[in-house]
XYZ file of C-alpha atoms in Angstrom:
684
model
C -21.456 -50.659 3.028
C -23.800 -49.554 5.298
C -21.091 -48.652 7.991
C -19.269 -46.691 5.150
C -22.329 -44.623 4.548
C -22.747 -43.825 8.065
C -19.227 -42.719 8.329
C -19.616 -40.313 5.551
C -22.831 -38.892 7.068
C -21.234 -38.397 10.306
C -18.145 -36.885 8.865
C -19.947 -35.102 5.967
C -18.280 -31.798 6.741
C -14.762 -33.161 6.543
C -15.517 -35.283 3.288
C -16.805 -31.939 1.748
C -13.677 -30.234 2.562
C -11.552 -33.035 0.959
C -13.599 -32.950 -2.101
C -13.197 -29.069 -2.195
C -9.444 -29.343 -1.613
C -9.026 -31.900 -4.343
C -11.393 -30.121 -6.848
C -9.555 -26.684 -6.262
C -6.119 -28.284 -6.808
C -7.106 -29.988 -10.089
C -8.779 -26.754 -11.327
C -5.637 -24.504 -10.474
C -3.099 -26.890 -11.864
C -5.246 -26.995 -15.032
C -5.055 -23.301 -15.329
C -1.303 -23.133 -14.930
C 0.973 -22.994 -18.076
C 2.168 -26.645 -18.742
C 5.571 -25.744 -19.050
C 8.788 -26.069 -17.085
C 10.776 -23.223 -15.317
C 14.374 -22.315 -15.828
C 15.936 -23.251 -12.552
C 18.025 -20.069 -12.009
C 16.498 -16.683 -11.096
C 18.092 -13.528 -12.458
C 17.401 -10.003 -12.931
C 18.545 -7.376 -15.512
C 21.262 -5.217 -13.715
C 21.886 -7.509 -10.795
C 24.947 -9.874 -10.405
C 24.840 -13.669 -11.432
C 24.648 -15.389 -8.001
C 25.567 -18.974 -9.333
C 28.461 -20.934 -10.333
C 29.892 -20.192 -13.799
C 27.074 -21.173 -16.262
C 27.545 -23.177 -19.694
C 25.012 -23.798 -22.240
C 23.274 -27.081 -21.709
C 22.510 -27.446 -25.472
C 22.699 -25.774 -28.649
C 19.958 -22.810 -28.934
C 19.304 -19.688 -30.753
C 19.500 -16.242 -29.159
C 16.341 -14.631 -29.481
C 15.670 -11.042 -30.459
C 14.157 -8.636 -28.021
C 10.632 -7.379 -28.741
C 11.840 -3.742 -29.274
C 14.086 -5.303 -32.027
C 11.547 -7.389 -33.639
C 8.967 -4.209 -33.495
C 11.606 -2.087 -35.156
C 12.293 -4.688 -37.966
C 8.528 -4.928 -38.501
C 8.149 -1.071 -38.518
C 10.913 -0.989 -41.293
C 9.601 -3.781 -43.251
C 6.176 -2.075 -43.365
C 7.824 1.313 -44.305
C 9.834 -0.085 -47.200
C 7.567 -2.777 -48.389
C 6.637 -2.096 -51.997
C 3.168 -0.685 -53.130
C 1.900 -2.384 -56.317
C -0.448 -0.611 -58.820
C -2.213 -2.239 -61.828
C -1.823 -0.650 -65.275
C -4.999 -1.492 -67.368
C -4.254 -1.506 -71.107
C -7.954 -2.317 -72.059
C -8.949 1.150 -70.836
C -6.306 2.700 -72.862
C -7.365 1.043 -76.003
C -10.977 1.931 -75.382
C -10.074 5.583 -74.674
C -7.883 5.817 -77.775
C -10.595 4.395 -80.015
C -13.405 6.703 -78.600
C -11.161 10.088 -78.646
C -10.084 9.269 -82.243
C -13.544 8.614 -83.592
C -15.021 11.927 -81.872
C -11.885 14.181 -82.872
C -11.986 12.970 -86.452
C -15.879 13.379 -86.572
C -15.546 17.028 -85.128
C -12.488 17.812 -87.517
C -14.300 16.578 -90.639
C -17.159 19.076 -90.161
C -14.753 21.936 -89.533
C -13.522 24.533 -91.789
C -9.766 24.079 -90.920
C -7.209 23.559 -93.693
C -5.930 20.087 -94.306
C -2.614 20.825 -92.425
C -4.150 22.311 -89.457
C -6.572 19.389 -89.198
C -3.323 17.033 -89.325
C -1.658 19.057 -86.553
C -4.622 18.841 -84.356
C -4.823 14.962 -84.687
C -1.100 14.770 -84.069
C -1.406 16.827 -80.952
C -4.313 14.502 -79.826
C -2.269 11.374 -80.285
C 0.679 12.813 -78.479
C -1.515 13.815 -75.435
C -3.078 10.382 -75.267
C 0.432 8.470 -75.578
C 2.004 10.852 -73.122
C -0.926 10.363 -70.555
C -0.852 6.665 -71.013
C 2.842 6.069 -71.013
C 2.938 5.574 -67.342
C -0.713 5.791 -66.519
C -3.400 7.842 -65.196
C -4.095 7.308 -61.525
C -7.644 6.670 -60.136
C -8.721 9.365 -57.678
C -9.488 6.583 -54.917
C -5.869 5.272 -55.239
C -4.364 8.820 -54.784
C -4.068 8.616 -51.150
C -3.026 4.942 -51.109
C 0.691 5.553 -51.446
C 3.021 7.627 -49.374
C 6.300 6.686 -51.155
C 7.878 8.622 -53.994
C 8.574 5.195 -55.912
C 5.940 2.740 -56.737
C 5.857 -0.732 -58.540
C 3.630 -0.618 -61.589
C 2.399 -4.189 -62.982
C 1.708 -3.693 -66.582
C 0.670 -7.208 -67.804
C 3.506 -9.678 -67.046
C 6.008 -6.736 -66.589
C 6.845 -5.209 -63.215
C 8.422 -1.679 -63.374
C 9.382 0.766 -60.555
C 8.765 4.215 -61.410
C 8.656 7.713 -59.694
C 5.261 8.584 -58.342
C 5.275 12.099 -60.195
C 5.440 10.372 -63.498
C 1.788 9.077 -63.208
C -0.788 11.682 -63.868
C -3.422 12.750 -61.239
C -6.968 14.006 -61.922
C -5.975 17.474 -60.779
C -3.256 17.382 -63.559
C -4.974 16.504 -66.644
C -6.583 19.755 -67.793
C -3.477 21.786 -67.303
C -1.424 19.266 -69.137
C -4.061 19.164 -72.006
C -4.166 22.963 -72.455
C -0.468 23.333 -72.147
C 0.127 20.512 -74.970
C -2.581 22.439 -77.251
C -0.625 25.640 -77.236
C -0.883 29.161 -76.181
C -4.171 30.801 -75.603
C -6.623 31.990 -76.886
C -7.839 28.753 -78.477
C -10.084 28.802 -81.470
C -13.411 27.001 -81.326
C -12.007 23.786 -82.685
C -9.219 23.692 -80.219
C -11.647 24.348 -77.350
C -13.789 21.497 -78.518
C -10.816 18.949 -78.872
C -9.720 19.935 -75.248
C -13.261 19.380 -73.817
C -13.265 15.982 -75.594
C -9.870 14.787 -74.197
C -10.787 16.169 -70.767
C -14.073 14.170 -70.783
C -12.866 11.001 -72.423
C -9.453 10.455 -70.766
C -9.987 7.628 -68.139
C -7.910 6.686 -65.224
C -6.318 3.377 -65.881
C -3.986 2.779 -62.975
C -5.404 1.646 -59.643
C -3.877 0.581 -56.281
C -3.477 -3.286 -55.807
C -4.452 -3.514 -52.248
C -4.370 -7.559 -52.355
C -1.057 -8.173 -54.027
C 0.590 -5.268 -51.866
C -0.629 -6.839 -48.772
C 0.339 -10.301 -49.825
C 3.755 -9.071 -50.612
C 3.909 -7.395 -47.214
C 2.928 -10.407 -45.340
C 5.438 -12.479 -47.130
C 8.233 -10.078 -46.165
C 6.979 -9.861 -42.564
C 7.223 -13.721 -42.452
C 10.807 -13.628 -43.618
C 11.659 -11.693 -40.380
C 13.868 -13.844 -38.245
C 13.217 -13.730 -34.502
C 16.556 -14.993 -33.636
C 20.181 -13.682 -34.121
C 23.185 -15.817 -33.600
C 23.512 -19.217 -32.239
C 25.044 -20.578 -28.773
C 26.696 -24.032 -28.890
C 26.634 -26.592 -26.356
C 29.009 -26.148 -23.257
C 29.743 -22.511 -24.602
C 30.166 -20.234 -21.568
C 27.340 -18.122 -21.018
C 28.187 -15.990 -17.872
C 30.806 -16.128 -14.991
C 29.642 -16.056 -11.316
C 29.468 -12.511 -9.989
C 28.921 -11.202 -13.822
C 26.398 -8.375 -13.978
C 23.304 -9.716 -15.937
C 23.067 -7.015 -18.727
C 23.298 -6.403 -22.424
C 24.168 -9.430 -24.555
C 24.302 -11.704 -21.368
C 20.805 -10.924 -20.429
C 19.497 -11.581 -23.888
C 21.216 -14.920 -24.038
C 19.891 -15.974 -20.585
C 16.442 -14.947 -21.630
C 16.667 -16.903 -24.894
C 17.713 -19.974 -22.734
C 14.966 -19.610 -20.260
C 12.263 -19.218 -23.175
C 13.860 -22.386 -24.731
C 13.495 -24.275 -21.432
C 9.943 -23.285 -21.032
C 8.676 -23.816 -24.444
C 10.546 -26.611 -26.064
C 12.516 -29.011 -24.016
C 10.264 -29.242 -21.142
C 6.806 -29.382 -23.065
C 7.920 -32.210 -25.331
C 9.606 -34.591 -22.943
C 8.648 -33.980 -19.216
C 4.900 -33.054 -19.332
C 3.822 -35.557 -16.653
C 6.524 -34.578 -14.273
C 5.778 -30.667 -14.809
C 2.151 -31.439 -13.741
C 3.032 -33.514 -10.793
C 5.359 -30.816 -9.418
C 2.594 -28.139 -10.110
C 0.090 -30.529 -8.227
C 2.458 -30.901 -5.186
C 3.074 -27.043 -4.867
C -0.513 -26.278 -5.246
C -1.661 -28.939 -2.944
C 0.839 -27.660 -0.183
C -0.327 -24.109 -0.648
C -3.983 -24.972 -0.109
C -3.156 -27.480 2.850
C -1.453 -24.343 4.513
C -4.829 -22.500 4.203
C -6.658 -25.407 5.800
C -4.050 -25.781 8.578
C -4.283 -21.976 9.369
C -7.969 -22.129 9.578
C -7.716 -25.367 11.844
C -5.263 -23.717 14.170
C -6.251 -20.113 14.224
C -9.858 -19.674 12.997
C -11.710 -23.077 14.114
C -15.124 -21.188 13.637
C -14.419 -20.627 10.029
C -12.783 -24.058 9.458
C -16.212 -25.837 10.798
C -18.351 -23.647 8.542
C -18.017 -25.119 4.913
C -19.787 -21.969 3.231
C -17.067 -19.719 4.629
C -14.355 -22.161 3.622
C -15.784 -22.495 0.043
C -16.132 -18.654 -0.111
C -12.164 -18.360 0.727
C -11.462 -20.939 -1.925
C -13.807 -19.263 -4.342
C -12.177 -15.940 -4.064
C -8.688 -17.467 -4.659
C -9.844 -19.462 -7.660
C -11.395 -16.223 -9.001
C -8.055 -14.270 -8.769
C -6.251 -17.142 -10.424
C -8.671 -17.373 -13.237
C -8.549 -13.691 -13.837
C -4.758 -13.530 -14.131
C -4.695 -16.648 -16.244
C -7.054 -15.134 -18.803
C -5.275 -11.791 -18.838
C -1.973 -13.498 -19.275
C -3.280 -15.514 -22.368
C -4.750 -12.438 -23.832
C -1.634 -9.998 -23.475
C 0.630 -10.402 -20.247
C 1.524 -6.630 -20.361
C -2.234 -6.127 -19.001
C -1.544 -8.206 -15.680
C -1.022 -5.115 -13.604
C -4.630 -4.015 -14.322
C -6.101 -6.770 -12.391
C -6.989 -5.619 -8.904
C -5.667 -8.481 -6.864
C -5.743 -6.496 -3.528
C -9.564 -7.012 -3.732
C -8.840 -10.579 -2.173
C -7.468 -9.274 1.154
C -10.119 -6.499 1.305
C -12.820 -8.904 0.727
C -11.454 -11.338 3.295
C -10.839 -8.741 5.790
C -14.385 -7.406 5.138
C -16.016 -10.839 6.124
C -13.298 -12.149 8.545
C -10.235 -10.449 9.681
C -6.965 -8.805 8.525
C -4.679 -11.699 9.344
C -6.675 -14.224 7.445
C -6.801 -11.730 4.413
C -3.162 -11.072 4.304
C -2.395 -14.988 4.825
C -4.603 -15.756 1.825
C -3.443 -13.001 -0.181
C 0.262 -14.060 0.255
C -0.404 -17.677 -0.697
C -2.424 -16.651 -3.809
C 0.357 -14.309 -4.967
C 2.950 -17.033 -4.711
C 0.811 -19.431 -6.837
C 0.379 -16.679 -9.269
C 4.068 -16.351 -9.774
C 3.877 -19.676 -11.849
C 1.626 -17.799 -14.362
C 3.037 -14.434 -14.822
C 6.145 -13.043 -16.477
C 8.874 -11.322 -14.222
C 7.606 -13.271 -11.433
C 9.848 -11.777 -8.647
C 8.760 -8.200 -9.555
C 5.100 -9.228 -9.719
C 5.264 -11.113 -6.291
C 7.029 -8.210 -4.732
C 4.658 -5.558 -5.864
C 1.578 -7.457 -5.050
C 2.662 -8.575 -1.493
C 3.708 -4.925 -0.725
C 0.192 -3.664 -1.895
C -1.629 -6.442 0.040
C 0.224 -5.346 3.071
C -0.553 -1.598 2.555
C -4.119 -2.479 1.968
C -4.446 -4.489 5.198
C -2.708 -1.707 7.269
C -4.505 1.258 5.636
C -8.314 0.115 5.352
C -9.581 -0.095 8.982
C -13.248 0.694 8.334
C -14.336 -0.554 4.806
C -17.931 0.908 5.074
C -16.449 4.434 5.135
C -16.097 5.089 1.380
C -13.555 7.933 2.038
C -11.310 5.414 3.819
C -11.379 3.047 0.805
C -10.678 6.053 -1.745
C -7.759 7.221 0.620
C -6.376 3.603 0.778
C -6.630 3.020 -3.021
C -4.468 6.235 -3.583
C -2.034 4.885 -1.213
C -1.865 1.639 -2.821
C -1.539 3.016 -6.309
C 1.381 5.199 -5.092
C 3.068 2.202 -3.633
C 2.846 0.488 -7.099
C 4.340 3.489 -8.586
C 7.300 3.722 -6.138
C 7.879 0.009 -6.294
C 7.888 -0.201 -10.086
C 10.248 2.807 -10.391
C 12.631 1.294 -7.975
C 12.719 -2.157 -10.058
C 13.192 -0.127 -13.209
C 16.090 1.913 -12.180
C 17.699 -1.247 -10.815
C 17.345 -2.970 -14.095
C 18.020 -0.325 -16.432
C 20.578 1.838 -14.476
C 18.739 5.048 -15.341
C 15.310 6.358 -15.216
C 15.094 7.244 -18.898
C 13.591 3.910 -20.202
C 10.676 3.762 -17.710
C 7.535 2.139 -19.326
C 5.012 4.888 -18.628
C 2.176 2.665 -19.723
C 2.497 0.801 -16.460
C 1.698 3.803 -14.504
C -1.543 3.942 -16.432
C -2.114 0.266 -15.628
C -1.744 1.080 -11.724
C -4.127 3.773 -12.004
C -6.777 1.344 -13.695
C -5.877 -1.004 -11.167
C -6.654 1.376 -8.264
C -10.039 2.330 -10.178
C -11.200 -1.356 -10.422
C -10.233 -1.833 -6.704
C -13.191 0.643 -5.861
C -15.452 -2.150 -7.336
C -14.958 -3.835 -4.045
C -18.007 -2.611 -2.454
C -20.751 -3.717 -4.809
C -18.796 -7.042 -4.986
C -18.963 -7.376 -1.302
C -22.785 -6.930 -1.667
C -23.001 -9.460 -4.316
C -20.854 -11.990 -2.077
C -23.196 -11.282 0.993
C -26.204 -12.428 -1.156
C -24.512 -15.446 -2.661
C -22.967 -16.854 0.502
C -25.090 -15.446 3.183
C -22.224 -13.595 4.929
C -21.909 -10.346 6.744
C -19.737 -7.450 6.026
C -18.945 -4.161 7.786
C -21.376 -2.553 5.196
C -24.144 -4.716 6.300
C -23.269 -4.231 10.098
C -23.449 -0.246 9.622
C -27.211 -0.828 7.954
C -28.122 -3.205 10.846
C -26.775 -0.937 13.533
C -29.108 1.989 12.339
C -31.461 2.600 15.439
C -34.187 3.594 12.687
C -34.424 -0.066 11.303
C -37.689 -1.645 11.722
C -36.798 -4.113 14.301
C -34.878 -1.777 16.545
C -37.720 0.724 16.290
C -40.074 -1.831 17.194
C -38.095 -2.523 20.391
C -37.986 1.036 21.219
C -41.954 1.237 21.181
C -42.664 -2.232 22.807
C -39.662 -2.359 25.393
C -38.135 1.266 25.795
C -36.157 0.252 28.982
C -34.700 -2.677 26.927
C -33.797 -0.523 24.105
C -31.992 1.987 26.429
C -30.292 -0.887 28.118
C -29.213 -2.199 24.642
C -27.711 1.244 23.613
C -25.904 1.567 26.988
C -24.378 -2.019 26.387
C -23.537 -1.147 22.937
C -21.609 1.725 23.775
C -19.747 -0.166 26.550
C -19.011 -2.965 24.057
C -17.683 -0.559 21.248
C -15.319 0.889 23.728
C -13.894 -2.337 25.062
C -13.578 -3.654 21.559
C -11.692 -0.667 20.390
C -9.306 -0.964 23.379
C -8.281 -4.674 22.482
C -8.462 -4.523 18.762
C -11.698 -6.466 18.212
C -14.448 -5.870 15.676
C -16.154 -2.846 17.160
C -18.638 -2.558 14.597
C -19.820 -6.080 14.807
C -20.034 -6.169 18.691
C -21.971 -2.945 18.770
C -24.482 -4.466 16.264
C -24.710 -7.572 18.392
C -25.395 -5.578 21.473
C -28.228 -3.681 19.754
C -30.087 -6.895 18.957
C -29.124 -9.187 22.001
C -32.288 -8.522 23.879
C -34.877 -8.386 21.153
C -36.683 -11.346 22.566
C -37.705 -9.635 25.488
C -40.235 -7.649 22.948
C -42.835 -10.442 23.542
C -43.011 -10.201 27.380
C -41.533 -6.730 28.007
C -43.176 -6.291 31.509
C -41.373 -9.228 32.903
C -38.338 -7.500 32.754
C -37.453 -4.744 35.429
C -36.008 -2.235 32.827
C -39.632 -1.991 31.434
C -41.722 -1.958 34.606
C -43.262 1.600 34.990
C -45.369 0.741 37.907
C -44.839 -1.000 41.257
C -46.834 -4.011 40.077
C -44.290 -6.712 39.285
C -45.950 -9.665 37.279
C -43.467 -12.309 38.744
C -45.477 -11.847 42.024
C -47.983 -14.056 40.494
C -45.678 -16.780 39.224
C -43.491 -19.339 40.827
C -39.821 -18.641 40.674
C -39.522 -21.812 38.257
C -41.970 -20.063 35.701
C -40.517 -16.641 36.221
C -36.921 -18.027 35.266
C -38.424 -19.899 32.229
C -39.959 -16.481 30.961
C -36.462 -14.924 31.665
C -34.671 -17.597 29.865
C -37.160 -17.803 26.830
C -35.959 -14.415 25.861
C -33.110 -16.010 24.349
C -35.232 -18.470 22.180
C -37.653 -15.797 21.321
C -34.919 -13.574 20.211
C -33.435 -16.176 17.967
C -36.660 -16.916 16.388
C -37.602 -13.183 16.064
C -34.200 -12.601 14.302
C -34.457 -15.429 11.753
C -37.839 -14.269 11.076
C -36.536 -10.625 10.258
C -33.687 -12.109 8.269
C -31.056 -11.065 10.722
C -27.747 -12.512 9.884
C -26.260 -15.656 11.910
C -23.386 -13.518 12.790
C -25.560 -11.333 14.635
C -27.962 -14.140 15.919
C -24.731 -15.637 17.645
C -24.834 -12.739 20.088
C -28.406 -13.385 21.134
C -27.496 -17.176 21.697
C -24.377 -16.471 23.747
C -24.779 -13.291 25.702
C -25.733 -15.417 28.845
C -23.711 -18.535 27.987
C -24.687 -21.071 30.502
C -25.147 -19.027 33.397
C -27.808 -19.265 35.985
C -30.973 -17.041 36.269
C -29.393 -16.597 40.021
C -32.228 -14.420 41.572
C -35.060 -16.886 40.950
C -32.699 -19.785 41.505
C -32.002 -18.525 44.974
C -35.827 -17.884 45.458
C -36.748 -21.169 44.472
C -34.268 -22.658 47.059
C -35.983 -20.586 49.802
C -39.419 -21.589 48.377
C -38.959 -25.445 48.376
C -36.445 -25.354 51.147
C -34.036 -27.758 49.643
C -31.770 -28.495 46.668
C -32.948 -27.149 43.156
C -32.184 -28.729 39.694
C -29.761 -26.440 38.071
C -30.963 -27.149 34.465
C -34.387 -25.459 35.261
C -32.552 -22.176 35.996
C -29.664 -22.219 33.446
C -29.464 -20.577 30.078
C -29.168 -22.987 27.019
C -25.971 -21.621 25.916
C -23.648 -22.041 24.058
C -20.797 -20.119 25.819
C -19.175 -17.222 23.962
C -16.918 -18.230 21.052
C -15.204 -15.088 19.993
C -13.861 -12.019 21.564
C -16.771 -10.139 20.356
C -19.430 -12.390 22.090
C -17.372 -12.383 25.365
C -17.390 -8.575 25.360
C -21.166 -8.505 25.135
C -21.516 -11.040 27.954
C -19.424 -8.906 30.330
C -20.924 -5.496 29.301
C -24.310 -6.996 29.483
C -23.924 -8.383 32.950
C -22.193 -5.295 34.303
C -24.317 -2.717 32.935
C -27.609 -4.650 34.092
C -26.110 -5.111 37.737
C -24.955 -1.547 37.925
C -28.414 -0.530 38.208
C -28.743 -2.362 41.533
C -26.210 -0.027 42.994
C -27.819 2.057 45.556
C -25.124 4.593 45.890
C -22.581 4.214 43.005
C -19.060 5.271 43.744
C -15.561 4.381 42.611
C -15.200 1.494 44.950
C -18.550 -0.105 44.522
C -18.221 0.022 40.786
C -14.684 -1.505 40.807
C -15.847 -4.380 43.011
C -18.929 -4.962 41.037
C -16.804 -5.236 37.726
C -14.321 -7.493 39.137
C -16.776 -9.729 40.980
C -19.078 -10.171 37.867
C -16.070 -10.724 35.300
C -14.181 -13.070 37.703
C -17.281 -15.181 38.378
C -17.790 -15.719 34.529
C -14.255 -16.678 34.175
C -14.376 -19.178 37.187
C -17.569 -20.460 35.487
C -15.683 -21.265 32.367
C -17.898 -18.982 30.297
C -14.670 -17.707 28.153
C -12.996 -20.915 27.486
C -13.925 -20.990 23.798
C -13.584 -17.292 23.222
C -9.985 -16.975 22.214
C -9.346 -14.192 24.673
C -6.347 -13.614 26.899
C -6.278 -12.787 30.723
C -4.647 -9.320 29.712
C -7.320 -8.680 27.207
C -10.047 -9.187 30.208
C -8.025 -6.958 32.463
C -8.086 -4.306 29.906
C -11.996 -4.768 29.446
C -12.551 -4.550 33.162
C -10.579 -1.131 33.234
C -12.620 0.288 30.298
C -15.810 -0.989 32.004
C -14.931 0.630 35.207
C -14.105 4.034 33.597
C -16.996 4.193 31.534
C -19.438 3.290 34.400
C -17.723 6.083 36.614
C -18.313 8.392 33.866
C -22.094 7.354 33.687
C -22.812 7.585 37.257
C -20.857 10.583 37.933
C -22.959 12.892 40.035
C -23.327 16.713 39.386
C -22.660 19.124 42.142
C -25.809 20.549 43.723
C -26.388 24.062 42.740
C -27.679 26.457 45.567
C -31.325 27.535 45.539
C-alpha cells in the first residue's frame, strides 16, 4: 500500500493526465447523441458511389420539411373559425325593447293602426338582426375568412360573414327599416331605443377554434408512401436527387432514430468511446512528441482540453435547441486561442480533431467539417499578430468570406442552381464573424483563470513605461540600454526564423532586472573608474554576478511577471561560466578551480526563443569589448561565441536546427555591423 502511494506521488503528473483523459472522454461521449449512423455517405446532386442498394427493412418515406411546413400553413389557413351565438342575450334584448317601445307608444297620440305598424317594424328589426347574430366589437378582427362556423346551441352552421351584423352597420339598418326620413318624434324615439338596447350576441370562440386547429395539425402525416424490404432504392452511379434523395434521407433517419436506439445502445456507446478516446490520445501523442514543455505542464494540458470540451458543449446545446443555428457558433475561436497562448501548429491540430468529433453531433456533417476546417486554416494563416485589433478584424472578414464562398459552392452542387440558396445562413456566418471578435476578452479571462500569457499581455509587458522597466532605467541605466539593444537583436533574429518575436523581445527586456539590486557591480552601469570588484575576491565577484539570475527571478515573481517571461531570466546564461572571474581565480590561487563556484545555475534554454536570447545577450555584451569594430572582427566574435555555446551543449533542449543557428548568426553579424558603422569625418 505504501509503495503504491509513493508511486502515485512520484508519478502524480501522469496520474493527473490519465484522470483528465478518462474524464474528458466520458464527458464527450455523454454529450454525443446516442444513436447510430447510416453507414453510407451521400450528398444531393452527387452520384451514388456504392453498390446497388436495397431496402434492409420496411420503412416509410418521410416528407421534406418544406412539404410539412406547407401543409401546416394550409391547415392554418383553411381551419374553421368558430363563433358562439348567445340566445340568452337575444331573449333579454327582446323583452327589454318590447317593454320600452310599448310603454312609449301607449303615451303617444298615434292612431291604433300606426302604433301596430311601429310595433311590427320593431319586431322585424329585432328578428332580422338576430337571425344570424350581432357580432361583438372585440371579435370583429378575429376572422379573415369569408365563411365562418356559427355554434347555436347544439347546432353548427356555416354562414357568410357578411350576414352577421357589425356595430357600424346597426344604425343604418334600423333607419332604413323605419322608412324614409324625416322621422316623426315617435319614430326617432324608437330608433334610439333600438340602437341603444340591441346588444351583440355573437363572439369569437378562441378555445374551440384553437382546439380544432390543433386536432387538424395532429392529423398531418409526416410520411408519404412505404418502401418494402428488399425493394431497390438506387443503382450504383445514379445521381442522388429527387425521390431517391428523400428515400435515402428517410432510411438514414430510420437508422438513427428507431433501429439503433432500441437494440444496439451499448455497442454505439462503445464505438463512440473508442473514437473519442483515439482522438484525445492523438492530442497527447502530439504534445509528447512535438510540445514536450506543454505536455509536462498540467495546467496547459488542462487548458487545451477545457477549450475543446467548451466548443463541443456549445455545439451540443445549439443542436438540441435548433440545429439550423449551428453556424452561428464561432468555432474558429479555438485555434485562435491556442495560437495566442501556444503556437499555430498546435492550434490547427486541436481544431481539426475537434471538428472531426463535432461531425458526430451536427447534421450535414461533411459540409460542416469541410467549412470549419477551411475556416480554421484561414484563421491560422491570416492572424499573425492577435494583439493588433486591425489584424483580427481583417481576418474575421476573410473567414466570413470563406464561409460564404464554401457554402455557395455546396449549395449549387446540391441544388444544381443558385436559386434555392438559404440566405439565412449568410446571416448566420456574419453573426459567427461578429462573435469571433469576442476572442480578445475571452483570452483575457483565460489568462486570469489559467495563469497563461498571450500576445496581448506581452504587448503590455513590453511597454518600457511599465513600473519595473522604468525602475530598471532609473537604477541601472546601462543595463536598461543593454536590454533594449538585446531586445532589438532578438526580435530581428526571431522574425528571420519564424519564432515568437513578441515573446523573445519581452523576455529580453526583463532578462537582466536582477542587476538592479547591485547595479554598480556590472560594467555597463559603472560611470567612474572605480570598480567595486577590486575590493572583492574573484569568487565573491563571481557570486554577485551569478546572483543577478536568482535576484531577477525573485524580483519578477514579486512583481507578478508571468512564468513564461521568468523562463528567459533563468535560462539566458544557461550553465555557462563567469569566465572572466574563473580565469582570474585560477591565476589567484595558481591551481585548479571548482567549476560549480563559477557556473550559472541554469537551466539551459528549452525553446527557440530562449536560445535566441542567450546568443543575442552574449554577442551584444561581448561586442562592447571590441576596441576597433570592423566587419572581420564582428564576424569572428559572433562565430566564436555561438559555436562555443553549441559545443557546451547549451542548445540541446531548444528544438532549434543547425540551419536556424546559421541564420541567427547572419542576422547578428548584419545588425552589429549596422550598430558599429562609423560615420565619415567631416572637415573642420
